[in-house]
């Protein structure tokens, strides 16, 4: 049973560019959340998708957007990249009332130069 | 709002017990979690406790919750070298599926 898979594992982008990160949830999970983890910090909630809609959003600018597809997979898009966007981006999947059922992927390491 | 605080570093000898502490500020937290992150990896859920419980034991792991002081701790018995990692506590609230994480505790196990 595959867990949460994320792609790519590593990515280097130039300031001002746009990036798309991808996530496939664990089998049986239909809710996807994205987190940003800066070096030496805990993960910070970006947003959550359920039924192809953004249900909750953290304190992130509109440059961060997402999408969820009918098969529950999800994309995170970041426009106009800043050096400060360099981080590990983690995807977590759960069932809608997943108070204890979050499963995290291994993340995508984004470096903005 | 959500605010989770953790101390930063713990060194422990193999076979000893480790205790990691966490303080949270939101009394409406429903679930509290401990996650483990090994180098270059994502987060692995170790255990969780519902906010109406005081203690939960799961093999080598014991979670203690002091709701009055908003203090959560994780005790790892018989610490092994494979327990070397960063440990995050996190909280979530009723009707709000997002997790608020602390900054993490790095645990280094000395053989």
CSV table of C-alpha atoms in Angstrom, one decimal:
chain,number,residue,atom,x,y,z
A,1,UNK,CA,0.0,0.0,0.0
A,2,UNK,CA,1.7,3.2,-1.2
A,3,UNK,CA,1.8,6.0,1.2
A,4,UNK,CA,1.9,9.6,0.2
A,5,UNK,CA,4.1,10.2,-2.9
A,6,UNK,CA,5.5,13.6,-3.8
A,7,UNK,CA,7.4,14.7,-6.9
A,8,UNK,CA,10.0,15.9,-7.6
A,9,UNK,CA,12.2,15.2,-4.6
A,10,UNK,CA,14.5,18.1,-5.3
A,11,UNK,CA,14.1,21.2,-7.4
A,12,UNK,CA,16.2,24.3,-8.0
A,13,UNK,CA,14.5,27.4,-9.4
A,14,UNK,CA,15.5,30.9,-10.1
A,15,UNK,CA,14.0,33.9,-8.3
A,16,UNK,CA,10.9,35.1,-10.1
A,17,UNK,CA,10.1,31.7,-11.7
A,18,UNK,CA,7.1,29.6,-11.1
A,19,UNK,CA,7.1,26.1,-9.7
A,20,UNK,CA,4.6,23.2,-9.5
A,21,UNK,CA,4.8,20.4,-6.9
A,22,UNK,CA,2.8,17.3,-7.0
A,23,UNK,CA,1.3,14.9,-4.4
A,24,UNK,CA,-0.6,11.6,-4.6
A,25,UNK,CA,-2.4,10.8,-1.4
A,26,UNK,CA,-2.4,7.5,0.4
A,27,UNK,CA,-5.0,5.0,-0.9
A,28,UNK,CA,-8.3,5.7,0.8
A,29,UNK,CA,-7.5,9.3,1.7
A,30,UNK,CA,-9.3,12.1,-0.1
A,31,UNK,CA,-8.1,15.2,1.8
A,32,UNK,CA,-4.7,16.8,1.0
A,33,UNK,CA,-2.9,19.4,3.0
A,34,UNK,CA,0.3,21.2,2.1
A,35,UNK,CA,3.0,22.4,4.6
A,36,UNK,CA,6.1,24.5,4.2
A,37,UNK,CA,9.1,23.6,6.4
A,38,UNK,CA,11.9,26.1,6.4
A,39,UNK,CA,15.3,24.9,7.6
A,40,UNK,CA,15.4,24.4,11.3
A,41,UNK,CA,11.7,25.1,11.7
A,42,UNK,CA,8.5,23.2,12.2
A,43,UNK,CA,6.1,22.8,9.3
A,44,UNK,CA,3.7,25.6,8.6
A,45,UNK,CA,0.2,24.9,7.2
A,46,UNK,CA,-0.3,26.4,3.7
A,47,UNK,CA,-3.7,25.1,2.7
A,48,UNK,CA,-6.0,22.0,2.5
A,49,UNK,CA,-8.0,20.6,-0.3
A,50,UNK,CA,-11.1,18.4,-0.2
A,51,UNK,CA,-13.6,17.7,-2.9
A,52,UNK,CA,-11.4,19.7,-5.3
A,53,UNK,CA,-11.8,22.9,-3.3
A,54,UNK,CA,-9.6,24.8,-1.0
A,55,UNK,CA,-11.2,24.3,2.5
A,56,UNK,CA,-8.7,26.0,4.8
A,57,UNK,CA,-5.8,28.3,4.2
A,58,UNK,CA,-2.9,29.4,6.4
A,59,UNK,CA,-1.1,32.7,6.4
A,60,UNK,CA,0.5,32.5,3.0
A,61,UNK,CA,0.3,35.0,0.1
A,62,UNK,CA,-1.8,34.5,-3.0
A,63,UNK,CA,1.4,33.5,-4.8
A,64,UNK,CA,0.7,30.1,-3.3
A,65,UNK,CA,-2.1,28.3,-5.0
A,66,UNK,CA,-3.2,24.8,-5.4
A,67,UNK,CA,-5.5,22.3,-7.1
A,68,UNK,CA,-7.0,19.0,-6.4
A,69,UNK,CA,-8.0,16.6,-9.1
A,70,UNK,CA,-10.9,14.1,-9.2
A,71,UNK,CA,-8.5,11.3,-8.3
A,72,UNK,CA,-7.6,13.3,-5.1
A,73,UNK,CA,-4.1,14.0,-6.2
A,74,UNK,CA,-3.0,17.6,-5.7
A,75,UNK,CA,-0.6,20.3,-7.0
A,76,UNK,CA,1.0,23.2,-5.2
A,77,UNK,CA,1.9,26.2,-7.4
A,78,UNK,CA,4.1,29.0,-6.3
A,79,UNK,CA,4.5,32.1,-8.5
A,80,UNK,CA,7.1,34.8,-8.6
A,81,UNK,CA,9.5,32.7,-6.4
A,82,UNK,CA,11.4,34.5,-3.7
A,83,UNK,CA,14.6,33.3,-2.0
A,84,UNK,CA,12.6,32.9,1.2
A,85,UNK,CA,10.4,30.3,-0.5
A,86,UNK,CA,13.3,27.8,-0.3
A,87,UNK,CA,12.1,25.1,2.0
A,88,UNK,CA,10.9,21.5,2.2
A,89,UNK,CA,7.3,21.3,1.0
A,90,UNK,CA,5.4,18.5,2.6
A,91,UNK,CA,2.1,17.0,1.5
A,92,UNK,CA,-0.2,15.2,4.0
A,93,UNK,CA,-3.3,13.2,3.2
A,94,UNK,CA,-6.1,12.2,5.5
A,95,UNK,CA,-9.8,11.3,5.5
A,96,UNK,CA,-12.0,14.5,6.1
A,97,UNK,CA,-12.2,14.0,9.8
A,98,UNK,CA,-8.6,13.0,10.0
A,99,UNK,CA,-7.8,14.3,13.4
A,100,UNK,CA,-5.5,11.4,13.9
A,101,UNK,CA,-5.0,10.0,10.4
A,102,UNK,CA,-2.5,12.3,8.7
A,103,UNK,CA,0.1,10.6,6.6
A,104,UNK,CA,3.0,12.7,5.3
A,105,UNK,CA,5.1,12.3,2.2
A,106,UNK,CA,8.8,12.7,2.1
A,107,UNK,CA,8.6,16.2,0.7
A,108,UNK,CA,10.0,18.2,-2.1
A,109,UNK,CA,13.1,20.2,-1.4
A,110,UNK,CA,12.8,23.5,-3.2
A,111,UNK,CA,15.9,25.7,-3.5
A,112,UNK,CA,15.4,29.2,-5.0
A,113,UNK,CA,18.6,30.9,-6.2
B,1,UNK,CA,-4.4,31.2,18.3
B,2,UNK,CA,-2.2,28.2,17.9
B,3,UNK,CA,1.3,28.4,19.4
B,4,UNK,CA,3.4,25.4,20.2
B,5,UNK,CA,6.8,25.7,21.9
B,6,UNK,CA,9.6,23.2,22.2
B,7,UNK,CA,13.1,23.1,23.5
B,8,UNK,CA,15.7,22.4,20.9
B,9,UNK,CA,18.3,19.7,21.7
B,10,UNK,CA,18.6,16.6,23.8
B,11,UNK,CA,21.6,14.2,24.0
B,12,UNK,CA,20.9,10.8,25.6
B,13,UNK,CA,22.9,7.5,26.0
B,14,UNK,CA,21.6,4.4,24.3
B,15,UNK,CA,19.5,2.4,26.7
B,16,UNK,CA,18.5,5.4,28.8
B,17,UNK,CA,15.1,7.1,28.7
B,18,UNK,CA,14.5,10.3,26.8
B,19,UNK,CA,11.9,12.9,27.7
B,20,UNK,CA,10.9,15.6,25.3
B,21,UNK,CA,8.7,18.5,26.3
B,22,UNK,CA,6.2,20.7,24.6
B,23,UNK,CA,4.0,23.6,25.6
B,24,UNK,CA,0.9,24.7,23.7
B,25,UNK,CA,-1.2,27.7,24.2
B,26,UNK,CA,-4.6,26.9,22.7
B,27,UNK,CA,-6.8,25.3,25.3
B,28,UNK,CA,-9.3,24.3,22.6
B,29,UNK,CA,-6.9,21.7,21.1
B,30,UNK,CA,-8.6,18.5,20.4
B,31,UNK,CA,-5.7,16.2,19.5
B,32,UNK,CA,-2.0,16.4,20.3
B,33,UNK,CA,0.6,14.6,18.3
B,34,UNK,CA,4.2,13.6,18.3
B,35,UNK,CA,5.9,13.2,14.9
B,36,UNK,CA,9.4,12.0,14.2
B,37,UNK,CA,11.5,13.3,11.3
B,38,UNK,CA,14.7,11.6,10.3
B,39,UNK,CA,17.3,13.4,8.1
B,40,UNK,CA,16.0,14.0,4.5
B,41,UNK,CA,12.6,12.4,5.3
B,42,UNK,CA,9.1,13.4,5.9
B,43,UNK,CA,7.2,13.2,9.1
B,44,UNK,CA,6.3,10.0,10.7
B,45,UNK,CA,3.3,9.9,13.2
B,46,UNK,CA,4.5,8.3,16.4
B,47,UNK,CA,1.5,8.7,18.6
B,48,UNK,CA,-1.3,11.0,19.5
B,49,UNK,CA,-3.5,11.7,22.5
B,50,UNK,CA,-7.0,13.1,22.7
B,51,UNK,CA,-7.3,16.1,24.9
B,52,UNK,CA,-9.5,14.4,27.4
B,53,UNK,CA,-6.8,11.9,28.3
B,54,UNK,CA,-3.9,12.3,30.7
B,55,UNK,CA,-1.7,9.6,29.5
B,56,UNK,CA,-1.2,7.2,26.7
B,57,UNK,CA,1.3,4.3,26.4
B,58,UNK,CA,2.4,2.6,23.2
B,59,UNK,CA,5.2,0.2,23.5
B,60,UNK,CA,8.3,2.3,24.4
B,61,UNK,CA,6.5,5.6,24.1
B,62,UNK,CA,4.6,7.3,26.9
B,63,UNK,CA,2.7,10.5,26.4
B,64,UNK,CA,1.7,12.7,29.3
B,65,UNK,CA,-0.7,15.6,29.0
B,66,UNK,CA,-1.1,18.2,31.6
B,67,UNK,CA,-4.1,20.3,30.5
B,68,UNK,CA,-3.9,22.7,33.3
B,69,UNK,CA,-0.4,23.7,32.4
B,70,UNK,CA,-0.9,23.0,28.6
B,71,UNK,CA,2.2,20.8,28.8
B,72,UNK,CA,2.8,17.7,26.7
B,73,UNK,CA,5.7,15.3,27.0
B,74,UNK,CA,7.0,12.2,25.2
B,75,UNK,CA,9.0,9.7,27.1
B,76,UNK,CA,11.0,7.1,25.0
B,77,UNK,CA,12.1,4.2,27.1
B,78,UNK,CA,15.3,2.2,26.2
B,79,UNK,CA,16.4,4.8,23.7
B,80,UNK,CA,18.0,3.3,20.6
B,81,UNK,CA,20.3,4.8,18.0
B,82,UNK,CA,17.4,4.6,15.5
B,83,UNK,CA,15.6,7.1,17.7
B,84,UNK,CA,18.0,9.8,16.7
B,85,UNK,CA,15.8,12.3,14.9
B,86,UNK,CA,13.9,15.6,15.3
B,87,UNK,CA,10.7,15.2,17.2
B,88,UNK,CA,7.8,17.6,16.7
B,89,UNK,CA,4.7,18.1,18.8
B,90,UNK,CA,1.6,19.3,17.0
B,91,UNK,CA,-2.0,20.2,17.9
B,92,UNK,CA,-5.3,20.3,16.0
B,93,UNK,CA,-8.6,21.6,17.0
B,94,UNK,CA,-12.2,20.4,16.7
B,95,UNK,CA,-13.5,21.1,13.2
B,96,UNK,CA,-10.1,22.3,12.0
B,97,UNK,CA,-8.0,19.7,10.4
B,98,UNK,CA,-4.8,21.6,10.2
B,99,UNK,CA,-1.8,20.9,12.4
B,100,UNK,CA,0.1,23.5,14.3
B,101,UNK,CA,3.7,22.4,14.9
B,102,UNK,CA,6.4,23.3,17.3
B,103,UNK,CA,9.9,24.0,16.2
B,104,UNK,CA,11.1,20.5,17.1
B,105,UNK,CA,13.5,18.8,19.5
B,106,UNK,CA,16.6,17.2,18.1
B,107,UNK,CA,17.4,14.0,19.9
B,108,UNK,CA,20.9,12.5,19.5
B,109,UNK,CA,21.5,9.1,20.9
B,110,UNK,CA,25.0,8.3,21.9
B,111,UNK,CA,26.0,4.6,21.5
